Short mmCIF file of C-alpha atoms and ligand atoms in Angstrom, two decimals:
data_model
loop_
_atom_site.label_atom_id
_atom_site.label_comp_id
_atom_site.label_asym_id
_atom_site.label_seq_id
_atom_site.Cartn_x
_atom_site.Cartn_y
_atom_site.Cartn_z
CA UNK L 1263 -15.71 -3.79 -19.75
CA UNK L 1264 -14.62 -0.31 -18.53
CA UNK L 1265 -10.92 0.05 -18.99
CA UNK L 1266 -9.92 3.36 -19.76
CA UNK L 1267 -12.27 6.53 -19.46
CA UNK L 1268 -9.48 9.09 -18.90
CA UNK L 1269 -7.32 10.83 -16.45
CA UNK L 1270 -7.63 10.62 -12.92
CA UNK L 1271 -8.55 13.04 -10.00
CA UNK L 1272 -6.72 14.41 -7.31
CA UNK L 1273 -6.34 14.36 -3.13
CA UNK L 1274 -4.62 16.18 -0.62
CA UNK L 1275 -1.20 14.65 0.35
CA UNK L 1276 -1.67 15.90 4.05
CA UNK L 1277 -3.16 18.87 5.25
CA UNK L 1278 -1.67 21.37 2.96
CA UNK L 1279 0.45 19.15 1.22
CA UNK L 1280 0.90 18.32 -2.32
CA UNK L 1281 -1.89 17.18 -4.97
CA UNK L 1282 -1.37 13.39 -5.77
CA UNK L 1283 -3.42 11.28 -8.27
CA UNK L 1284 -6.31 9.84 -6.45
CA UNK L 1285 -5.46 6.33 -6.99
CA UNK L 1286 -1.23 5.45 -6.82
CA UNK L 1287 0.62 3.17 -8.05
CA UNK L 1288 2.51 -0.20 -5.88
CA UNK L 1289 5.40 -0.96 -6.96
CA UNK L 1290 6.34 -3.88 -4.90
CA UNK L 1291 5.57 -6.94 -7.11
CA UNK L 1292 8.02 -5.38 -9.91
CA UNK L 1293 10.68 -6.89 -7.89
CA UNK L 1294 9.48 -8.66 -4.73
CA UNK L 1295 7.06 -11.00 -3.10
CA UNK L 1296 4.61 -12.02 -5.93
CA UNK L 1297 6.29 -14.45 -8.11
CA UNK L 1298 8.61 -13.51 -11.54
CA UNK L 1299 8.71 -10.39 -12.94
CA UNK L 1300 8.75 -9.06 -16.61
CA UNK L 1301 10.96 -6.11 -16.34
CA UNK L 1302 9.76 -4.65 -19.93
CA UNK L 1303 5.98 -4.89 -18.63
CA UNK L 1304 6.97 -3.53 -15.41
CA UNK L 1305 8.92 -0.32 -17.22
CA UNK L 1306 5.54 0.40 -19.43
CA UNK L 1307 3.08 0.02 -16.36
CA UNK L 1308 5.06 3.29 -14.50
CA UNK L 1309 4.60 5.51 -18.03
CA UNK L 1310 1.04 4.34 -18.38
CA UNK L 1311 0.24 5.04 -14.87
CA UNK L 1312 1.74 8.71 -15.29
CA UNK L 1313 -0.15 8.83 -18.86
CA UNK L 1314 -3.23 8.20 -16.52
CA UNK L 1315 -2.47 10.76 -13.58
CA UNK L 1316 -0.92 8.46 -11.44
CA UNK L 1317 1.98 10.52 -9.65
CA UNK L 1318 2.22 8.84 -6.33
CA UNK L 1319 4.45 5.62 -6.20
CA UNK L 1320 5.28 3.48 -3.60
CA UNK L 1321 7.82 1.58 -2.87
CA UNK L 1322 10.36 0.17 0.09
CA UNK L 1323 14.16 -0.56 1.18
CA UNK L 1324 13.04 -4.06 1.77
CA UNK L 1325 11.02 -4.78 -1.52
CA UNK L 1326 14.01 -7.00 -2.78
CA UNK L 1327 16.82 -5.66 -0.51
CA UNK L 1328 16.77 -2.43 -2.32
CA UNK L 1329 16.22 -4.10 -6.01
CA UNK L 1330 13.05 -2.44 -6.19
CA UNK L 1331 14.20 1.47 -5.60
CA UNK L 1332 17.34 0.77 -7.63
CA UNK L 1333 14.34 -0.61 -10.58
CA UNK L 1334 12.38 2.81 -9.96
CA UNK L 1335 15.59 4.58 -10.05
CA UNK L 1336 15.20 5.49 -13.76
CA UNK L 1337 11.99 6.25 -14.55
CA UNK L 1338 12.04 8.77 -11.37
CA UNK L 1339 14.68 10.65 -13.22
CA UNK L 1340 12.64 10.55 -16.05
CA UNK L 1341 10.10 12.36 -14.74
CA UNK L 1342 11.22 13.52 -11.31
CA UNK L 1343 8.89 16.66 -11.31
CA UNK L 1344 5.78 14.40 -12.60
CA UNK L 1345 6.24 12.39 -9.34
CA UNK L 1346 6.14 11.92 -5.71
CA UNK L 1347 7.90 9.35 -4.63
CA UNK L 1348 7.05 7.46 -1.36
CA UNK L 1349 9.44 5.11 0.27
CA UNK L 1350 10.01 2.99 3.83
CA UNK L 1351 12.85 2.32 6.29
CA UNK L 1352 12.37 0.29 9.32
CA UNK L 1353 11.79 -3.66 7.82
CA UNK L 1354 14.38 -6.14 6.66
CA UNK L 1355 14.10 -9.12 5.25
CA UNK L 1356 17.33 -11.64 4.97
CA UNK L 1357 17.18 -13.00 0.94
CA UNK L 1358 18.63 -16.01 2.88
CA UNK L 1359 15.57 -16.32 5.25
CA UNK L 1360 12.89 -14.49 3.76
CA UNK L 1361 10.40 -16.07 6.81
CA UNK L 1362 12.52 -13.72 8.55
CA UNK L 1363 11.46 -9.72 9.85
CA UNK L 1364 14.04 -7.45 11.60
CA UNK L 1365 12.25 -3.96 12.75
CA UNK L 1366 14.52 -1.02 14.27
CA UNK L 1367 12.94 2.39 14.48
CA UNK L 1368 16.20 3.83 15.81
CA UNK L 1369 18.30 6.95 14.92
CA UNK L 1370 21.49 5.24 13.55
CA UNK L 1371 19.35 2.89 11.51
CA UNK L 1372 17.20 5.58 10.14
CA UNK L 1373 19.99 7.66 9.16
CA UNK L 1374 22.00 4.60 7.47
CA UNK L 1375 18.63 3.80 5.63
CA UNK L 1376 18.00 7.37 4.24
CA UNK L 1377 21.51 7.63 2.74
CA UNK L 1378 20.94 4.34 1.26
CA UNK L 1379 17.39 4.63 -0.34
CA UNK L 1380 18.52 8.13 -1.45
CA UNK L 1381 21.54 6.48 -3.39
CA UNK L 1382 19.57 3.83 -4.74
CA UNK L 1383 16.36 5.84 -6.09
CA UNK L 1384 19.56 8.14 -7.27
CA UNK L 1385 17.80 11.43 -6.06
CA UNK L 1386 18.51 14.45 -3.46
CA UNK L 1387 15.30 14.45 -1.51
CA UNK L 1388 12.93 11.67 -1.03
CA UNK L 1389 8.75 13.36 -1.62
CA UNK L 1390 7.13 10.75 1.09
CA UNK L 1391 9.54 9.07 4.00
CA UNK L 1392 7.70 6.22 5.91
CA UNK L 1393 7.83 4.18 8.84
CA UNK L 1394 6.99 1.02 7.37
CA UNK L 1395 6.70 -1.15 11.22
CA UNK L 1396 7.07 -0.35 14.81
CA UNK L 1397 9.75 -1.28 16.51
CA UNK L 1398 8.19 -1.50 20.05
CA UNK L 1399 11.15 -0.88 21.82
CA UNK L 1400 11.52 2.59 20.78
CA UNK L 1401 9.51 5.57 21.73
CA UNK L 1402 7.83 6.67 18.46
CA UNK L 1403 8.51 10.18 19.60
CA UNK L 1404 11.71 9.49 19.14
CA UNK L 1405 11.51 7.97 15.97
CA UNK L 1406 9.62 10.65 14.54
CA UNK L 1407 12.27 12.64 16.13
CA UNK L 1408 14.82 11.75 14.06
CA UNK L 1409 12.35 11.50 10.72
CA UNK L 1410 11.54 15.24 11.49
CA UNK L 1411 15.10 15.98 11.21
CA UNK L 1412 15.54 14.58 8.40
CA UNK L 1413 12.92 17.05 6.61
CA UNK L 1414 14.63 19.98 8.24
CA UNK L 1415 17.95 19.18 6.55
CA UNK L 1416 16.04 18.61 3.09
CA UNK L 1417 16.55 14.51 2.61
CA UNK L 1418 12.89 14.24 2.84
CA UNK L 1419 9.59 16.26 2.19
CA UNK L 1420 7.57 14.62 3.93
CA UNK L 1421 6.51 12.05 6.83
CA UNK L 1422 4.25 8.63 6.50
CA UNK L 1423 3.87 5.66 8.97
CA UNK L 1424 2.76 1.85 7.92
CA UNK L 1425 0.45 -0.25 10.48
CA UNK L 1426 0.54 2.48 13.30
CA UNK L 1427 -1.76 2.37 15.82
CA UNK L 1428 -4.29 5.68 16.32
CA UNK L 1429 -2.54 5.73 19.64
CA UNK L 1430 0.70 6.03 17.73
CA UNK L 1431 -0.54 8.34 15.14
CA UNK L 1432 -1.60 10.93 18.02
CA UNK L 1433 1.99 10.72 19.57
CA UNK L 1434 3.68 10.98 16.27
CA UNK L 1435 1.68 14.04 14.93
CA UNK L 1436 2.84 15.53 18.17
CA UNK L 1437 6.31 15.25 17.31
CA UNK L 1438 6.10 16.18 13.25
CA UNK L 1439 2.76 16.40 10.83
CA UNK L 1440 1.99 13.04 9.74
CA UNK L 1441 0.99 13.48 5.64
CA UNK L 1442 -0.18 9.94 5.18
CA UNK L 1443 -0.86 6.60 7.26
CA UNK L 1444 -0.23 3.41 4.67
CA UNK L 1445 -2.21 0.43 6.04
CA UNK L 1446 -4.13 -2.49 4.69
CA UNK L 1447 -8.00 -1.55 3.69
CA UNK L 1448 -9.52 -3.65 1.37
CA UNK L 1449 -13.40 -5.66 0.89
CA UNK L 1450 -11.36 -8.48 3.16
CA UNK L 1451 -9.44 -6.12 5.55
CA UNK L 1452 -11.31 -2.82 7.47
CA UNK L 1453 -10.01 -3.33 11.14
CA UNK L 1454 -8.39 -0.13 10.28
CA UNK L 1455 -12.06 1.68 10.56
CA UNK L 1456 -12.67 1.54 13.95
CA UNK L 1457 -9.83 3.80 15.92
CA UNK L 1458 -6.82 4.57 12.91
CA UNK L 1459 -9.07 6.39 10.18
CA UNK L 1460 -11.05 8.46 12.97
CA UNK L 1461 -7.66 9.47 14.15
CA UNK L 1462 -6.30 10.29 10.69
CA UNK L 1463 -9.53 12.32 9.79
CA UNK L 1464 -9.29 13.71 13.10
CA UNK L 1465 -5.40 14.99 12.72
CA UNK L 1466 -6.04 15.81 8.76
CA UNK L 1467 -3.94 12.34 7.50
CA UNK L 1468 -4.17 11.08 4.36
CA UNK L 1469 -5.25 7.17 4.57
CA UNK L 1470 -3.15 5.25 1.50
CA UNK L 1471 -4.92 1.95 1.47
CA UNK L 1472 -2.12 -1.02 0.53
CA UNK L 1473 -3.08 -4.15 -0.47
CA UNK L 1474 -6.38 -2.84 -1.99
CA UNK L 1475 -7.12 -5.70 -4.08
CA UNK L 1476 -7.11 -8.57 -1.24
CA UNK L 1477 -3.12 -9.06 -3.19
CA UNK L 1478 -4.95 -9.90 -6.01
CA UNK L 1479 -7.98 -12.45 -4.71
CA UNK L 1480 -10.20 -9.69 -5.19
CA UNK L 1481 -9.48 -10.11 -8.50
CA UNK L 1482 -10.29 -13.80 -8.56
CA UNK L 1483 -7.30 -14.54 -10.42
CA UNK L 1484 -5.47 -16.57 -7.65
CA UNK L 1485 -7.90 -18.90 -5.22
CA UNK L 1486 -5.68 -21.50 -3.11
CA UNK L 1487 -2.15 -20.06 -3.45
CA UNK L 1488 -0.16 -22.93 -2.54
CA UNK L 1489 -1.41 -24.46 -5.81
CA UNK L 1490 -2.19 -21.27 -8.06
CA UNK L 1491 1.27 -19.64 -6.77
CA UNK L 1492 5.01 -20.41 -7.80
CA UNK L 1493 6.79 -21.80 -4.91
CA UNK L 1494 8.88 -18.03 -3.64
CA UNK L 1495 5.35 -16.07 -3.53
CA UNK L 1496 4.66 -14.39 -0.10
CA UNK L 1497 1.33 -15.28 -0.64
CA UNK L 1498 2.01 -18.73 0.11
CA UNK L 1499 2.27 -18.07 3.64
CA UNK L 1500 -0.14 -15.80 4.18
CA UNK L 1501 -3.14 -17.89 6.31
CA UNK L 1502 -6.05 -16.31 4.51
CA UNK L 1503 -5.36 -17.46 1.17
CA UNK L 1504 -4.30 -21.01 1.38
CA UNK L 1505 -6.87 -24.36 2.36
CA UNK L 1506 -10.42 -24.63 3.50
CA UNK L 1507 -9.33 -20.52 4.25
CA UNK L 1508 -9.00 -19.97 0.40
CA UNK L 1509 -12.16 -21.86 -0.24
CA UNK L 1510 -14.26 -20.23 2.09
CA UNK L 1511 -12.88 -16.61 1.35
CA UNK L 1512 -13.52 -17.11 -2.34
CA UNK L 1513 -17.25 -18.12 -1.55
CA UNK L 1514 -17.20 -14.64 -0.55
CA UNK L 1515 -16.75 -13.07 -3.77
CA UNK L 1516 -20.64 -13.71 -5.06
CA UNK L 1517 -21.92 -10.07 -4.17
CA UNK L 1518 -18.47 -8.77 -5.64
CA UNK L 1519 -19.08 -10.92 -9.33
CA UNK L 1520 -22.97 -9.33 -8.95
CA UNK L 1521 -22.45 -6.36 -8.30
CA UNK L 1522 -19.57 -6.24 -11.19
CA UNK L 1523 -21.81 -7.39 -13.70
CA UNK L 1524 -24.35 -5.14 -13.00
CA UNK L 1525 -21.72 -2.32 -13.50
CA UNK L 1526 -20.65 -4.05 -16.91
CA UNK L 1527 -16.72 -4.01 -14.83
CA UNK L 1528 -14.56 -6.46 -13.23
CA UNK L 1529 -14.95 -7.21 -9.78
CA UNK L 1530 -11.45 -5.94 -9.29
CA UNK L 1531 -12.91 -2.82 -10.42
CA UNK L 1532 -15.63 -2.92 -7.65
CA UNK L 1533 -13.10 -4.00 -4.51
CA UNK L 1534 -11.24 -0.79 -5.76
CA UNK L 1535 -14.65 1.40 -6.20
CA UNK L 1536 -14.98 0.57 -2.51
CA UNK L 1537 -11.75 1.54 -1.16
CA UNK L 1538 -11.97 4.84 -3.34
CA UNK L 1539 -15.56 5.84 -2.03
CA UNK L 1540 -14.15 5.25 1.87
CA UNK L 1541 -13.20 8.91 1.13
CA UNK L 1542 -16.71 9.84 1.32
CA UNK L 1543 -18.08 7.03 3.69
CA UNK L 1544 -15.26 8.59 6.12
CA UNK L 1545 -14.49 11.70 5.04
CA UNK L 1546 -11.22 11.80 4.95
CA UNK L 1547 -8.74 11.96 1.62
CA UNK L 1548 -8.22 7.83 0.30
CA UNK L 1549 -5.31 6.84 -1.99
CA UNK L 1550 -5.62 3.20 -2.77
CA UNK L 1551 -1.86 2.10 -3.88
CA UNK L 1552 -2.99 -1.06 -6.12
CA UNK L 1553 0.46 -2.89 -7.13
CA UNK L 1554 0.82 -3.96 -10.59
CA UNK L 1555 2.88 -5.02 -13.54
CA UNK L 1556 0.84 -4.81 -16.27
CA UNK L 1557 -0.34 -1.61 -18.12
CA UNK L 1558 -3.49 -3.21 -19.27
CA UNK L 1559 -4.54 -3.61 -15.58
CA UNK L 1560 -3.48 -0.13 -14.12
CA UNK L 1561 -5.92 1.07 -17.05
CA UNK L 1562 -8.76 -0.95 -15.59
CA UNK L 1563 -7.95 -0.26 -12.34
CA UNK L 1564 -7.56 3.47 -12.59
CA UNK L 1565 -10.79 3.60 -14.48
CA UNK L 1566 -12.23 2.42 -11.17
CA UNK L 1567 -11.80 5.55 -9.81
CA UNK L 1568 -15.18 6.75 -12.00
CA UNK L 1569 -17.35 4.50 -10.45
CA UNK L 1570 -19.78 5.23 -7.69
CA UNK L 1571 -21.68 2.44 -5.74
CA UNK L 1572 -25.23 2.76 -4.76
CA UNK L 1573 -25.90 2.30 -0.88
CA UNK L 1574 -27.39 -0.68 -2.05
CA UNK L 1575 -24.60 -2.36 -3.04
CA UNK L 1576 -22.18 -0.72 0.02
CA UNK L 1577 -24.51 -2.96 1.74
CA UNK L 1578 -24.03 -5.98 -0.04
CA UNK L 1579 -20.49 -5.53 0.43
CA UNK L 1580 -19.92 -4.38 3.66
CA UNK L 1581 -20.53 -7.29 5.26
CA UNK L 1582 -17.74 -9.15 3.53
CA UNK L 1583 -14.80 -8.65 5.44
CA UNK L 1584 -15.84 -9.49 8.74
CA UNK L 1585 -16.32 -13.70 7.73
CA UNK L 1586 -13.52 -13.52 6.33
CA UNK L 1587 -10.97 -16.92 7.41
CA UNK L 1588 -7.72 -16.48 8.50
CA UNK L 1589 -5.69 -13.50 9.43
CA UNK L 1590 -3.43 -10.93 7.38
CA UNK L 1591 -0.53 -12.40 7.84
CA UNK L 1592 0.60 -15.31 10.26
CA UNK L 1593 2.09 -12.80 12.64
CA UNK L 1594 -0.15 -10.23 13.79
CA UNK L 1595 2.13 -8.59 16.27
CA UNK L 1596 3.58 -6.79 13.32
CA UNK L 1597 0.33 -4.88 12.41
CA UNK L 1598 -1.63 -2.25 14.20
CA UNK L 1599 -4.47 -4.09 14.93
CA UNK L 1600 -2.11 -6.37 16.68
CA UNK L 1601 -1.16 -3.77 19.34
CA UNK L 1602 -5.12 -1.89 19.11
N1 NAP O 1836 3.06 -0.92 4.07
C1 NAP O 1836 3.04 -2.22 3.95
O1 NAP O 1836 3.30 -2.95 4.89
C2 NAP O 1836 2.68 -2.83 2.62
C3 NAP O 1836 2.35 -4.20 2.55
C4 NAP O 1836 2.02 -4.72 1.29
C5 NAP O 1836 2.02 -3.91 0.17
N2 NAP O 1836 2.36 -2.60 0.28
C6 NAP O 1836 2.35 -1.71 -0.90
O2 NAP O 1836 1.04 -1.70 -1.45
C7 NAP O 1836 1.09 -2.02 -2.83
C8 NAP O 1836 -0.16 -2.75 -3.24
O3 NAP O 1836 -0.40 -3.89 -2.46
P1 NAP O 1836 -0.23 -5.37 -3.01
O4 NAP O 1836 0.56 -5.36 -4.26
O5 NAP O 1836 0.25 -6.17 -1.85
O6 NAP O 1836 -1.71 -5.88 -3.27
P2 NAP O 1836 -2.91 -5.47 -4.23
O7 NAP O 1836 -2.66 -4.16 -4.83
O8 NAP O 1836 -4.14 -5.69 -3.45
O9 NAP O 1836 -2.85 -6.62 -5.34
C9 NAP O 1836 -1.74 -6.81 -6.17
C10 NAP O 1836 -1.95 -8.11 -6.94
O10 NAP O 1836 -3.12 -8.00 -7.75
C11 NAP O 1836 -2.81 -8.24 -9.11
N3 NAP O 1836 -3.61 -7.30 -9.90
C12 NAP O 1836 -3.49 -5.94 -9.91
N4 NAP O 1836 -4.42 -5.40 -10.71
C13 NAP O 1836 -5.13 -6.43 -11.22
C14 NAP O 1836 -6.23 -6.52 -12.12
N5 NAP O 1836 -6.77 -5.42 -12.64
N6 NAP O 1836 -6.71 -7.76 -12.42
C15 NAP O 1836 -6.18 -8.86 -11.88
N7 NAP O 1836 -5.14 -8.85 -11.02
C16 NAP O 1836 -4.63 -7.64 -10.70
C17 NAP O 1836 -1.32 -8.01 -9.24
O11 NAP O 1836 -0.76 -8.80 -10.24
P3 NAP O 1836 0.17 -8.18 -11.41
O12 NAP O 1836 1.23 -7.41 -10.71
O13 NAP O 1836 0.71 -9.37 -12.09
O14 NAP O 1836 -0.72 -7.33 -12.24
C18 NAP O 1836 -0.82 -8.45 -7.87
O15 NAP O 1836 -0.63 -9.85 -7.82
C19 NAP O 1836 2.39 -2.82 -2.97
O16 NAP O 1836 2.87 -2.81 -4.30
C20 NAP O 1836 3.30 -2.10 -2.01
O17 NAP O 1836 3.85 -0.95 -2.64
C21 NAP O 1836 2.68 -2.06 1.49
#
């Protein structure tokens, strides 16, 4: 199996902006969403990913109600010129209710949140600020607004937006450059491809691809999650991944295990090969964020940034993602393509 051949390249932040390892690093399940979390593990897979070229991580205010920037806090002192640190305002999610979503895009909210992921990350300037959902009843010109300012008096570098429309992304890049556009691309998820990445090539935005790995069923190490999950995983609820859904979707995984094998990798390798060689399919610079807590696995999964796939085997894949069952998540109205 390939694991580790190495450091990693590099891609363009933004037009003009800053060099970042070509694949990043999610931060997320450290604290949040994916079941319990080995803080030791999580602490070695940051250093290994920086060992590797990794410098872009990504994190939120609402991965754990702010556990997860106060958990980064530390190793960003660290190595505070090593890395570029990306974080979101815009989501919360009650601890009480965690069903629950509550999206403002306003100016007193954005302003509140800065102050408070700048205190909790314990830094003077945050590298990458995003948007992480629309909050449909403000203007985004107006939102962006407010995030512009916020560069101008030096709290942040610069400006990203999560699960915009390309409609969106053209009004917001009139306001303030938009660096980078974080949305869900993956084998099981491209409804990104037809209007968002032509606008981000278009307007000279970096695409950083979340979720890369299906959340891990790309992997194959999860099938149905109601019964391969522990009870608190977000997974749970997402409709893709649990019932005759799960079953079906991991039928779908054949051409991944072949064309894995034939690379002597893991098929985890090959959903990530993909995402990585969108750069070229689409021309446009890719960072794939793959979240996880395990140093062994940011090894394999950086090393997938060496491998190239054959057109032949693009076009065994291709095809995957549109029979896939089952949405993204149960609400759509919270994504782009739920306002496309
Ligand atoms: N903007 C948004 O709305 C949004 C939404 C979701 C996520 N994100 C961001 O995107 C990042 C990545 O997305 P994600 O974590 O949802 O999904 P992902 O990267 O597709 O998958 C993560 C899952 O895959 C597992 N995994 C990782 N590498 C593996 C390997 N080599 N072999 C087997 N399993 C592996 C991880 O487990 P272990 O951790 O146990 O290794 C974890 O359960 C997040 O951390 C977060 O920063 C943003």
């Amino acid at each position: 199996m390939m694991t580790d051949v190495g450091r990693i390249g590099t891609a363009a932040l933004g037009e003009g902006g800053p060099e970042v390892g070509v694949q990043g690093l999610g931060c997320m399940g450290m604290s949040f969403a994916y079941g319990p979390t080995d803080a030791d593990a999580s602490r070695a897979t940051l250093e290994r990913a920086l060992e590797l070229g990794v410098t872009l991580y990504d994190t939120a205010d609402a991965y754990g109600a702010g556990d997860n920037e106060r958990f980064l806090a530390p190793f960003f002192k660290a190595h505070r010129d090593e890395v570029v640190i990306a974080t979101k305002f815009a989501l919360s999610i009650p601890p009480e209710d965690p069903t629950r979503r509550i999206i403002r895009n306003d100016a007193p909210y954005i302003r509140e949140a800065v102050e408070a992921s700048l205190k909790r990350l314990d830094v003077d300037v945050i590298d990458l600020y995003y948007m992480h959902r629309r909050d449909v009843n403000v203007p985004i010109e107006e939102t962006v607004g407010v995030m512009a300012e916020l560069v101008r008096e030096g709290k942040v570098k610069q400006l990203g937006l999560s699960e915009v429309t390309a409609d969106e992304l053209r009004a917001a890049h009139g306001v303030h450059p938009i660096a980078a556009v974080q949305s869900e691309w993956s084998l099981f998820s491209r409804d990104i491809e037809a209007r968002v990445v032509p606008a981000a090539r278009e307007l000279g935005v970096t695409l950083v691809p979340y979720s890369p790995l299906g959340r891990g069923f790309l992997t194959g190490s999860f099938v149905d999650a109601d019964q391969d999950l522990t009870a608190d995983d977000f997974r749970r609820r997402q409709p893709r991944f649990t019932g005759d859904n799960a079953a079906a979707n991991a039928a779908l995984l054949e051409p991944v295990r072949s064309v894995a094998e034939a690379h002597g990798v893991t098929p985890g390798q090959i959903a990530l090969a993909w995402v990585h060689q969108r750069s070229e399919v689409h021309d446009l610079p890719v960072v794939p964020i793959p979240g996880t807590r395990k140093p062994t696995r940011v090894e394999e999964n950086t090393a997938a940034t060496h491998i190239t796939l054959t057109d032949e085997e693009l076009a065994l894949l291709d095809p995957i993602a549109a029979k896939v069952a089952g949405t993204r998540y149960a609400d759509m109205t919270f994504t782009s393509a739920g306002r496309e």
